[in-house]
Coordinates of C-alpha atoms and ligand atoms in Angstrom, one line a residue:
X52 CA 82.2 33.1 42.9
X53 CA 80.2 30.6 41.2
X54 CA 77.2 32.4 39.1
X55 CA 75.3 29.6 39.0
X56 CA 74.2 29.8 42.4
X57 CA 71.3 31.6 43.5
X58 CA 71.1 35.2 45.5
X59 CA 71.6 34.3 49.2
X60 CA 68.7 34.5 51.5
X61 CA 69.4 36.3 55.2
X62 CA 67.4 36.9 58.4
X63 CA 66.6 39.8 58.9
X64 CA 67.9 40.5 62.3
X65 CA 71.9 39.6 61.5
X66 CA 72.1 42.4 58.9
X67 CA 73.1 45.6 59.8
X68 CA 71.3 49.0 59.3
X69 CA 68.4 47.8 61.0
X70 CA 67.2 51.4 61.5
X71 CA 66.8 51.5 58.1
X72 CA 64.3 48.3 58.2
X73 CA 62.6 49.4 61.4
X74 CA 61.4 52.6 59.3
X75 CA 60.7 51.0 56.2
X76 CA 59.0 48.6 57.8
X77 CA 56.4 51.1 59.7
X78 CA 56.2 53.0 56.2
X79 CA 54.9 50.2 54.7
X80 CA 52.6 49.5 57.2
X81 CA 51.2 52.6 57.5
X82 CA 50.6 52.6 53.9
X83 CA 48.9 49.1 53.4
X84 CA 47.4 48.3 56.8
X85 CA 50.2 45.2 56.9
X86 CA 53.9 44.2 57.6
X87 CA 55.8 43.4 54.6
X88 CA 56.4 39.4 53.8
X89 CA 59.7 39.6 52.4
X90 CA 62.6 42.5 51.9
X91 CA 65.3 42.3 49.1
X92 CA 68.0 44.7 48.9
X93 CA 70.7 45.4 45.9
X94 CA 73.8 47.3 46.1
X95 CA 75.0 50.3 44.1
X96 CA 78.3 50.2 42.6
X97 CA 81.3 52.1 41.9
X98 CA 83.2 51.3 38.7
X99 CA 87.2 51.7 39.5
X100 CA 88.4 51.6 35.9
X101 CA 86.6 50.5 32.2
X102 CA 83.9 52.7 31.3
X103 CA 82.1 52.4 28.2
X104 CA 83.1 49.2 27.2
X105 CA 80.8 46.7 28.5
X106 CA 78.3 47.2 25.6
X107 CA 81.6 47.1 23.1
X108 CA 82.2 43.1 24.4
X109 CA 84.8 44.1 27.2
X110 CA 85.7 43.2 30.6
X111 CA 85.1 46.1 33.5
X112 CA 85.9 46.4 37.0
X113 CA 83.5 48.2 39.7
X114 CA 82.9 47.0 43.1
X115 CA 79.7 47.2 44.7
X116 CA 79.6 49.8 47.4
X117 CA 77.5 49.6 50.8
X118 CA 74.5 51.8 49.7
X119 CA 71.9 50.5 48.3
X120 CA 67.9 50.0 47.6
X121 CA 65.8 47.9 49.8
X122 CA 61.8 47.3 49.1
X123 CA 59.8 45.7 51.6
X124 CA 57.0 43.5 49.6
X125 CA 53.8 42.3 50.6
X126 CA 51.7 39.9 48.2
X127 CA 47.9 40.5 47.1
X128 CA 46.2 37.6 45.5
X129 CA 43.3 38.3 43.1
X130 CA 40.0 38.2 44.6
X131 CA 37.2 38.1 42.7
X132 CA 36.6 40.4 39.9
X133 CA 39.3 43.0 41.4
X134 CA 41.7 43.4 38.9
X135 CA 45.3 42.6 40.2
X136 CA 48.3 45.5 40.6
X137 CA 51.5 46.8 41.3
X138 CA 51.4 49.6 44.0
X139 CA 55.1 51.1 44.2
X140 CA 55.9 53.8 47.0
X141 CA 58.9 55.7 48.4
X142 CA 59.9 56.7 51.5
X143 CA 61.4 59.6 49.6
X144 CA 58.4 62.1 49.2
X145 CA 60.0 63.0 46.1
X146 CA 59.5 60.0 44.2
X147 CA 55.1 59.7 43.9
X148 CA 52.7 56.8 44.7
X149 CA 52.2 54.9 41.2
X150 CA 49.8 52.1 40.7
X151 CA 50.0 50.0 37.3
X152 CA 47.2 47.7 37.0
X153 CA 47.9 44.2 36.0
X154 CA 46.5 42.2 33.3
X155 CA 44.6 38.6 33.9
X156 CA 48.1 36.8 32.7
X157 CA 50.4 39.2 35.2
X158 CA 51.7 42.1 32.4
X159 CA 52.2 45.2 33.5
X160 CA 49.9 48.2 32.0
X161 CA 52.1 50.6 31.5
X162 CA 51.8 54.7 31.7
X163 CA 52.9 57.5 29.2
X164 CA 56.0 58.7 30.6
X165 CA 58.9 58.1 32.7
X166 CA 59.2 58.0 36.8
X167 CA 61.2 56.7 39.6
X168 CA 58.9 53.7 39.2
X169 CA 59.8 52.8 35.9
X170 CA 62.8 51.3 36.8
X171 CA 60.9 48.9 39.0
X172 CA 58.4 47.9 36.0
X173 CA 61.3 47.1 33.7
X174 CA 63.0 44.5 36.4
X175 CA 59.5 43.1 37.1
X176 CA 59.2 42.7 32.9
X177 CA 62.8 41.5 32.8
X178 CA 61.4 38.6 35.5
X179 CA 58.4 38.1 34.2
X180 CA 59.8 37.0 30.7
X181 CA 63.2 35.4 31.8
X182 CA 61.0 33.1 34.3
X183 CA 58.0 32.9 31.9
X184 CA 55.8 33.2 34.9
X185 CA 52.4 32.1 34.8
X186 CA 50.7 32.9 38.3
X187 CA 50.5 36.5 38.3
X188 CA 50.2 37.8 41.7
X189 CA 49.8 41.7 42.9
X190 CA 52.2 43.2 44.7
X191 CA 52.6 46.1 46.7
X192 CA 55.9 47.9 47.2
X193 CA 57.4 50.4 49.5
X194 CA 61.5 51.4 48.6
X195 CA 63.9 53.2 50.3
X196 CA 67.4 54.1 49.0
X197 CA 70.0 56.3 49.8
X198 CA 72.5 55.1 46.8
X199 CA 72.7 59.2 45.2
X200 CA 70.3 59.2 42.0
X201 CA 71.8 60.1 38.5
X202 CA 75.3 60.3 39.5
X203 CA 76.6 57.7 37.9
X204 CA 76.5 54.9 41.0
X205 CA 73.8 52.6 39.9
X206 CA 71.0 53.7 41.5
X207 CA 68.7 52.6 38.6
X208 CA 70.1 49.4 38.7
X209 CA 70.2 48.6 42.0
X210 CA 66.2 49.3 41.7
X211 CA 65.9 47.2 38.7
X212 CA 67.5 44.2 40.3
X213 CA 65.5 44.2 43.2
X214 CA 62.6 44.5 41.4
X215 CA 64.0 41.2 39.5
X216 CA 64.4 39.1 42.4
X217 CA 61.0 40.7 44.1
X218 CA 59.1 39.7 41.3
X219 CA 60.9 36.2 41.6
X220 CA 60.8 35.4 45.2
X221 CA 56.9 36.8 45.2
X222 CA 56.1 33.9 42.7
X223 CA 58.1 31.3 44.5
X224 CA 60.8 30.9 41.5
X225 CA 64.4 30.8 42.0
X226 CA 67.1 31.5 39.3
X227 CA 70.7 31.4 39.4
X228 CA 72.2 35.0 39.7
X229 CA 73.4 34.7 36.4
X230 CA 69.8 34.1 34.7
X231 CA 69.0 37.2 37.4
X232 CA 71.8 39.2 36.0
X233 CA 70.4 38.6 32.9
X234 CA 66.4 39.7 33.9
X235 CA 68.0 42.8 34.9
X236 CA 69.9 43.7 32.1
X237 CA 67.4 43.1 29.7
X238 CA 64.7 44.5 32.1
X239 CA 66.7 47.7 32.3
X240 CA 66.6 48.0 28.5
X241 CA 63.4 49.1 28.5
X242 CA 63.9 52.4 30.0
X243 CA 65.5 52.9 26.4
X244 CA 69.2 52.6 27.2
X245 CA 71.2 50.1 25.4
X246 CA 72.7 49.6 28.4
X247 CA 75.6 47.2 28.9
X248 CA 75.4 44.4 31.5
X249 CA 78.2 45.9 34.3
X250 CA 75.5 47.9 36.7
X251 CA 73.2 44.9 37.0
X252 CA 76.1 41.7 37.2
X253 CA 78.2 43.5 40.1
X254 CA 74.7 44.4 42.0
X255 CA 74.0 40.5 41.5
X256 CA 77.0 38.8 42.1
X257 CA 79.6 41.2 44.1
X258 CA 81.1 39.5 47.0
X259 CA 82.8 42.2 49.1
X260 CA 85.6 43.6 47.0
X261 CA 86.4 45.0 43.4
X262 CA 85.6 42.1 40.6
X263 CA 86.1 42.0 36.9
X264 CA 83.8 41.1 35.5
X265 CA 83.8 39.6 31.7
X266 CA 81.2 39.5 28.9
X267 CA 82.3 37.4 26.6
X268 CA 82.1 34.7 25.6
X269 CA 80.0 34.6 28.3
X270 CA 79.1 36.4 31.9
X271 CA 81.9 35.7 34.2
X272 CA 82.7 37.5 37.3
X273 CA 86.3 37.3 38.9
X274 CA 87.2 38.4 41.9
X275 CA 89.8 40.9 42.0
X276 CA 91.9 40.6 45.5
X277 CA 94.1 43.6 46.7
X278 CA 97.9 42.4 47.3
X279 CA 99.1 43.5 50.9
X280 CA 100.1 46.9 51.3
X281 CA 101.2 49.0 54.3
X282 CA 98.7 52.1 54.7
X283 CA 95.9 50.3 52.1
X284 CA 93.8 53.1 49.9
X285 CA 90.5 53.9 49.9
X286 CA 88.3 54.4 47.4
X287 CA 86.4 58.0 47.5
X288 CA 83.1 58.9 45.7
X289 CA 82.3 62.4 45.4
X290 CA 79.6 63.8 43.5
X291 CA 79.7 66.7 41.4
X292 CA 76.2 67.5 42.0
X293 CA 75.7 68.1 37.9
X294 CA 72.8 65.5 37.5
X295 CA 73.1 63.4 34.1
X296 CA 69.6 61.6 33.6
X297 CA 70.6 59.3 30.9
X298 CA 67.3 58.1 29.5
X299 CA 66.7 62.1 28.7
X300 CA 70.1 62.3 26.8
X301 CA 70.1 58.7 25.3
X302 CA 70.3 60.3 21.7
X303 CA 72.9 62.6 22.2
X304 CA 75.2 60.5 24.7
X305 CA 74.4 57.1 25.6
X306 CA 72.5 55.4 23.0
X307 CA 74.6 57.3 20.2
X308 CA 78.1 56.0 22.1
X309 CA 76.9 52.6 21.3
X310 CA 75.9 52.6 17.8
X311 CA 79.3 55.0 17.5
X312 CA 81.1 51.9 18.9
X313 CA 78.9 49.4 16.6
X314 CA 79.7 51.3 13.3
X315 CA 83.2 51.8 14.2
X316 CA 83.5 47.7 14.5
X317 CA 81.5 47.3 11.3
X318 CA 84.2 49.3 9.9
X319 CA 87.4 47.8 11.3
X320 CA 85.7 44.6 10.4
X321 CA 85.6 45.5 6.6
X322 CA 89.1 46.5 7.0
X323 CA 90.7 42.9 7.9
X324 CA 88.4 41.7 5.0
X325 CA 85.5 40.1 7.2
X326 CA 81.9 40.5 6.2
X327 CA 80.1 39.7 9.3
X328 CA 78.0 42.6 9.8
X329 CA 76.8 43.4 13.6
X330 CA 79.8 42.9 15.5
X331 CA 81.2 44.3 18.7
X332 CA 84.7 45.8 19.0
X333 CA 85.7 42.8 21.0
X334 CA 84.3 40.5 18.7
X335 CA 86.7 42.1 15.6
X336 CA 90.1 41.4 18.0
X337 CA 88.6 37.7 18.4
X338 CA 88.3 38.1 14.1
X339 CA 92.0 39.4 14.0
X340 CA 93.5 36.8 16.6
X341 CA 91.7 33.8 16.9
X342 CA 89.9 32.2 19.8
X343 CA 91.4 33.7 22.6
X344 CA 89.7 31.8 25.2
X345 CA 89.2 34.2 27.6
X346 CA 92.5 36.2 27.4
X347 CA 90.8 39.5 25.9
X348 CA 94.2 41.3 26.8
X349 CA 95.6 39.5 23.8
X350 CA 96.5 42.0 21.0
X351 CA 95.0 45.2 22.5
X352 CA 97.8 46.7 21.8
X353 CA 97.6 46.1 18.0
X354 CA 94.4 46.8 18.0
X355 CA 94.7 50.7 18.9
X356 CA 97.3 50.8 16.2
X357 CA 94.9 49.1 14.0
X358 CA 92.5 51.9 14.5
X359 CA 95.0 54.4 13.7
X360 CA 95.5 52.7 10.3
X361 CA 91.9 51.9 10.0
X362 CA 89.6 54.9 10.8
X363 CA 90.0 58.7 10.0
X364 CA 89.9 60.9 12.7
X365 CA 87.8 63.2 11.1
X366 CA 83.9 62.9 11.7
X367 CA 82.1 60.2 9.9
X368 CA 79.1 61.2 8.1
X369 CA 76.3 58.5 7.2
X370 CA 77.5 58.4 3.4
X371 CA 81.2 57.7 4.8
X372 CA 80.3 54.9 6.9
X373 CA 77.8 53.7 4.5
X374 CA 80.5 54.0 1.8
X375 CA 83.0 51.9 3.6
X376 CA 80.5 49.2 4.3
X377 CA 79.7 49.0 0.8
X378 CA 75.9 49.8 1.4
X379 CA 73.4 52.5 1.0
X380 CA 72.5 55.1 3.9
X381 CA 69.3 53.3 4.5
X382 CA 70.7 49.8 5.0
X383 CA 73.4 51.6 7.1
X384 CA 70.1 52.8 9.2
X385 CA 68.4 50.0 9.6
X386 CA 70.9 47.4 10.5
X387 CA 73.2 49.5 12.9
X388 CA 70.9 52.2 14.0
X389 CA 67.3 50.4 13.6
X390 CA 64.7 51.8 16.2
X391 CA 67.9 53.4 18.8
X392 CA 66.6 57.1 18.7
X393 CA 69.5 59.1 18.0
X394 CA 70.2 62.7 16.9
X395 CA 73.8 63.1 15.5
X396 CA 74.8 64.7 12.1
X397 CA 78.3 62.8 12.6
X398 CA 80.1 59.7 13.8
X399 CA 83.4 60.0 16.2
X400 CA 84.3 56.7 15.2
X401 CA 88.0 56.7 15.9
X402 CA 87.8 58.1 18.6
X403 CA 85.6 55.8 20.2
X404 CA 87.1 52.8 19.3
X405 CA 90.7 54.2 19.9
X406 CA 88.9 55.2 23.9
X407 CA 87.4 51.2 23.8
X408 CA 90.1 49.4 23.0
X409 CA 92.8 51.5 25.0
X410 CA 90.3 51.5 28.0
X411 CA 90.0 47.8 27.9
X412 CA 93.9 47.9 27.9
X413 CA 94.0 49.5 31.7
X414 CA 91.1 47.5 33.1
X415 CA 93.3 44.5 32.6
X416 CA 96.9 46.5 33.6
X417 CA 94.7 47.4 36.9
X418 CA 93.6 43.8 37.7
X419 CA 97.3 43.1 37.1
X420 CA 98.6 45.5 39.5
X421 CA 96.2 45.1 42.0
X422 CA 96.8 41.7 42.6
X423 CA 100.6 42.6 43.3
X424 CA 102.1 42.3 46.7
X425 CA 102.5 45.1 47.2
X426 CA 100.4 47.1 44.7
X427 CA 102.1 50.0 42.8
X428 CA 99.2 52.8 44.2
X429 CA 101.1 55.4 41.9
X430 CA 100.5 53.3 38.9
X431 CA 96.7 52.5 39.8
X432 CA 96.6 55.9 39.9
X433 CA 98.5 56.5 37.1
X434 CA 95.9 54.3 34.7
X435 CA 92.4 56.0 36.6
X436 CA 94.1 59.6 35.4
X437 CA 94.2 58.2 31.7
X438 CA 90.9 56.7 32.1
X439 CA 89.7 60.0 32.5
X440 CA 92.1 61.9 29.9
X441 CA 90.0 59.1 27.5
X442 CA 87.0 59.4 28.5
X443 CA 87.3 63.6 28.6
X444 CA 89.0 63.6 25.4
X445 CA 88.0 60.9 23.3
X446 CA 85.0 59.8 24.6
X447 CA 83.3 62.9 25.2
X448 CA 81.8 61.7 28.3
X449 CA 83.0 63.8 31.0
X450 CA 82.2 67.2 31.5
X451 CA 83.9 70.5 33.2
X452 CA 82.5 69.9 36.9
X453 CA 84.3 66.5 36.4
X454 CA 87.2 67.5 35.3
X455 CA 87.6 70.5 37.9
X456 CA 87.1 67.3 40.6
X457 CA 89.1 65.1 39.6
X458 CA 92.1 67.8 38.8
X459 CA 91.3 69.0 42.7
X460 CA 91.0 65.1 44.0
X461 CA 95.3 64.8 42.8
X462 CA 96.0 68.4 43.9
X463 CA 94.2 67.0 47.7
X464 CA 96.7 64.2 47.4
X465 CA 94.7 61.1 45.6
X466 CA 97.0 58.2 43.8
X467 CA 94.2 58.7 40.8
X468 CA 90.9 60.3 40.1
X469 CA 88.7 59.7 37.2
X470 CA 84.4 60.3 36.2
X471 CA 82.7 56.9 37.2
X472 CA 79.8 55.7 35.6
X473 CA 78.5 56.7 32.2
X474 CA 80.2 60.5 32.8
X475 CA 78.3 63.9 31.6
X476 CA 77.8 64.5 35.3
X477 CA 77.4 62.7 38.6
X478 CA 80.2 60.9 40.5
X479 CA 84.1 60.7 40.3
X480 CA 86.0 58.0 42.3
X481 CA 89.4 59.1 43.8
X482 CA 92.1 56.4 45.2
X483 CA 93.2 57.7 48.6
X484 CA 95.7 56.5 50.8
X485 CA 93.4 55.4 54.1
X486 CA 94.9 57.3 56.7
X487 CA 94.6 60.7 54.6
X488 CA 90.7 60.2 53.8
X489 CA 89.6 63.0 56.2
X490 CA 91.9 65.8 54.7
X491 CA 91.3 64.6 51.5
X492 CA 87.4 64.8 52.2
X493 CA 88.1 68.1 53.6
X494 CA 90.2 69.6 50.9
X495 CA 87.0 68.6 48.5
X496 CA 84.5 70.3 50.8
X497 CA 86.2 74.0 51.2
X498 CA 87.4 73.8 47.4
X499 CA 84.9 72.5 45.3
X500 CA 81.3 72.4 47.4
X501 CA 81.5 75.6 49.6
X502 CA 83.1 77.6 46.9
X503 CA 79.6 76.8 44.7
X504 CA 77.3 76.5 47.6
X505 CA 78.5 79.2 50.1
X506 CA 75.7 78.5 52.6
X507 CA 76.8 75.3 53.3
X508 CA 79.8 76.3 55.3
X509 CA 79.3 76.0 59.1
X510 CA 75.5 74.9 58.3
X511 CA 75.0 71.3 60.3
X512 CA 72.1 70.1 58.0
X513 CA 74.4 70.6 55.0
X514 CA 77.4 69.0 56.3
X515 CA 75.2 65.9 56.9
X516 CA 73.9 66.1 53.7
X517 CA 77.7 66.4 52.4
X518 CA 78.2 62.6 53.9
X519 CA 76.0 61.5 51.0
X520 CA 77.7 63.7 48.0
X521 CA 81.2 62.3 49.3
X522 CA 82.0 59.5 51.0
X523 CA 84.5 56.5 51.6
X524 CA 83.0 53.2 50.2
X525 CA 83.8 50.1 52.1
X526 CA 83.0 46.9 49.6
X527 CA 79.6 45.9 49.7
X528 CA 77.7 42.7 48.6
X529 CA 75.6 41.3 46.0
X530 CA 72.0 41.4 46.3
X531 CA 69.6 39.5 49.0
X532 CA 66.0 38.3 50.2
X533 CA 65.8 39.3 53.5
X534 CA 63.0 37.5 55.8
X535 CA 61.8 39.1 58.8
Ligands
LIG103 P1 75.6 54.3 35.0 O1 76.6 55.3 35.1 O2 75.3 53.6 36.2 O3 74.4 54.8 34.4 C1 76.1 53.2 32.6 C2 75.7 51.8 32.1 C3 76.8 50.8 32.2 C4 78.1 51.3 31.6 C5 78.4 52.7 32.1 C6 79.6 53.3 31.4 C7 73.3 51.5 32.6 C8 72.3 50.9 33.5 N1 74.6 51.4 32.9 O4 76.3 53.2 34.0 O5 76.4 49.6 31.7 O6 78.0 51.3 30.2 O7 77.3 53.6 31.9 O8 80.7 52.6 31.6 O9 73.0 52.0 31.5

């Protein structure tokens, strides 16, 4: 899966859900008086097991799934003394008409506030810098997307990438999906999460089927192929319908996870005698074992028992971690907190790190068992349940809507069920043997979704509705320009 290739280009009429383009098409029409010149889709993504490490420095391992964004583009040179813009529009009536004006040099002039739009700002600013481009040209947008928003599937990425490689193709520059990986990740950092990079490198590179992908030393995505098994699993997404809107709760969740994780590898750092300040936990096992040239399952296991040794399990005040680091509370501020706004009175840094290191752990016994012929399914299932036990009970990142679906998904006869995504609401992904998906979707329905929404039983409209909150995801693939 070589990253130094670009994102494919396709003709529009061998790609499937034409419906979907035949619609988007007319809505942009109707709205701009012209056809679009060029589509680009980008693919949600589930992530099957390692949440929360990307931004510590360690490998993960979503696959994209089918659903994604599309956005039909037309191109509208300057004339005259009109000023140029970017004109964004949904075929979602929920999401507004927003126009940003453009500067002479092609910057965006941004609003007060946060919309759906935003998203599509940050990947044009994540392009705009990573290609230094110097032709600005306006641009007018109409998206449609039916990946389900704030749950914990990407939909904000798959916006900012397409917005990446709009902004891209509509100046005539091409970059290799590792430089667009990159646009996007930064880009996204601008809607004030210090996101990690897992989101916007599987909605770039994915290549039908689950990939891990690395971080360090450097971006590498490896594909992760199933071993052959009699009645193969499925993986199911349902949604708990509690929406987590993680730019709104960046300083209690997020945005405080990651300097948790940050402070936590200053102090383990300190503790095998290194004075490097600004590390991630992934860089401190490299400190304690070497260069492992790509083999980040190295020592894992010593490092949970390091953090055992290392880290009290009580909460860390500022003066504790400041003490440890041998440096007063304001240094502490402004090197590992700086201008992330966060609101926390206390640090959980053992049991962040002991989640991180632990987590990394079963992303790389999952790749491992994957990829035997056959695949233990009860094991997979067995490391997804203590994914979520972590990420309930150490990480703080799941909530009780999650855990009531994911205890249901094992009752309804999943291998393993866990929160996907950054947690605190949103989706859950369930491995189910193929032939007992229907049941299993089923079981889900009448225990969890009519039991809260009553009304939805026997109502048509809402069972079609239900296809979007839980579904069966087939492996989708990266990114695309699509030409009509
Ligand atoms: P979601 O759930 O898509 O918002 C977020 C981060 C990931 C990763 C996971 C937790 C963004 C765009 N994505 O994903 O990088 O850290 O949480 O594993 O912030």
């Amino acid at each position: 899966m070589p990253s130094n290739t670009s994102p494919p280009t396709y003709a529009l009429n061998t790609l499937p859900n034409q419906p979907r383009y035949t619609h988007l098409t007319s809505a942009f029409t109707s709205q701009y008086g012209s056809p679009p010149e060029f589509y680009v889709r980008a693919p949600g993504r589930v992530n099957l097991i390692g949440e929360h490490v990307d931004y510590a420095g360690f490998g993960v391992l979503p696959m994209a799934i089918e659903r994604d964004v599309i956005v039909a583009v037309g191109r509208v040179p300057k004339k005259g003394v009109q000023n140029l813009a970017l004109t964004c529009s949904n075929t979602d009536p929920r999401y507004p008409h927003v126009e940003y004006n453009m500067t002479d040099s092609g910057a965006i002039v941004e609003k007060n506030g946060h919309d759906w739009s935003t998203y599509f700002v940050c990947g044009y600013k994540g392009a705009y810098q990573k290609a230094g481009l110097k032709n600005p040209i306006g641009l007018n947008i109409m998206v449609t997307g039916n990946v389900p928003p704030s749950a914990g599937v990407s939909s904000s990425s798959a916006l900012v990438v397409s917005a990446v490689l709009t902004t891209l193709y509509a100046h005539g520059v091409e970059l290799s999906k590792k430089d667009v990986t990159m646009a996007a990740i930064e880009g996204e950092r601008y809607a004030g999460v210090q996101c990690g990079g897992m989101d916007q490198a599987i909605s770039v590179m994915a290549e039908h089927g689950p990939c891990l992908i690395h971080f360090y030393p450097t971006l590498r995505v490896e594909a992760v192929v199933f071993g052959l098994v009699q009645d193969p699993p499925v993986f199911v997404i349902a949604n708990t319908l509690v929406v987590s809107d993680k730019a709104l709760t960046a300083p209690t969740h997020y945005n405080l996870r990651v300097v948790e994780t940050r402070l936590a590898a200053a102090v383990l750092s300190r503790f095998v005698g290194a004075k490097r300040e600004g590390m991630t936990l992934r860089e401190v096992q490299e400190l304690v074992f070497g260069d492992l040239q790509g083999r980040e399952d190295v020592g894992l296991t010593e490092m949970i028992e390091m953090v055992d040794k290392a880290l009290k399990k009580e909460p860390w005040t500022r003066e504790d971690v400041a003490k440890a680091l041998d440096m007063s509370v304001q240094d502490l501020e402004k090197k590992y907190i700086g201008s992330i706004v966060i609101h926390a009175a206390t640090f959980e840094l053992y049991k962040r790190a002991k989640h991180v290191y632990s987590e990394a752990l079963r992303v790389f016994q999952f790749r491992d068992t994957c990829t035997q012929s056959p695949p233990s399914l009860q094991k997979l299932g067995a490391l997804m349940n203590a994914s979520q036990a972590s990420c309930r009970d150490l990480y703080d990142c799941s909530c009780p809507e999650l855990d009531e679906l994911t205890a249901l998904a094992l009752r309804a006869g999943a291998y393993g069920s866990r929160l996907t995504g950054a947690g605190w609401g949103g989706c859950t992904v369930s491995l189910v043997p193929e032939t007992g998906v229907s049941e299993f979707i089923n079981v889900l329905k009448q225990e969890y979704y009519y039991k809260r929404w009553p009304e939805w039983r026997g109502d048509p409209d809402a069972d079609e509705n239900l296809g979007d909150v839980v579904f069966a995801s087939k492996p989708g693939s990266g990114a695309a320009i699509v030409i009509p």
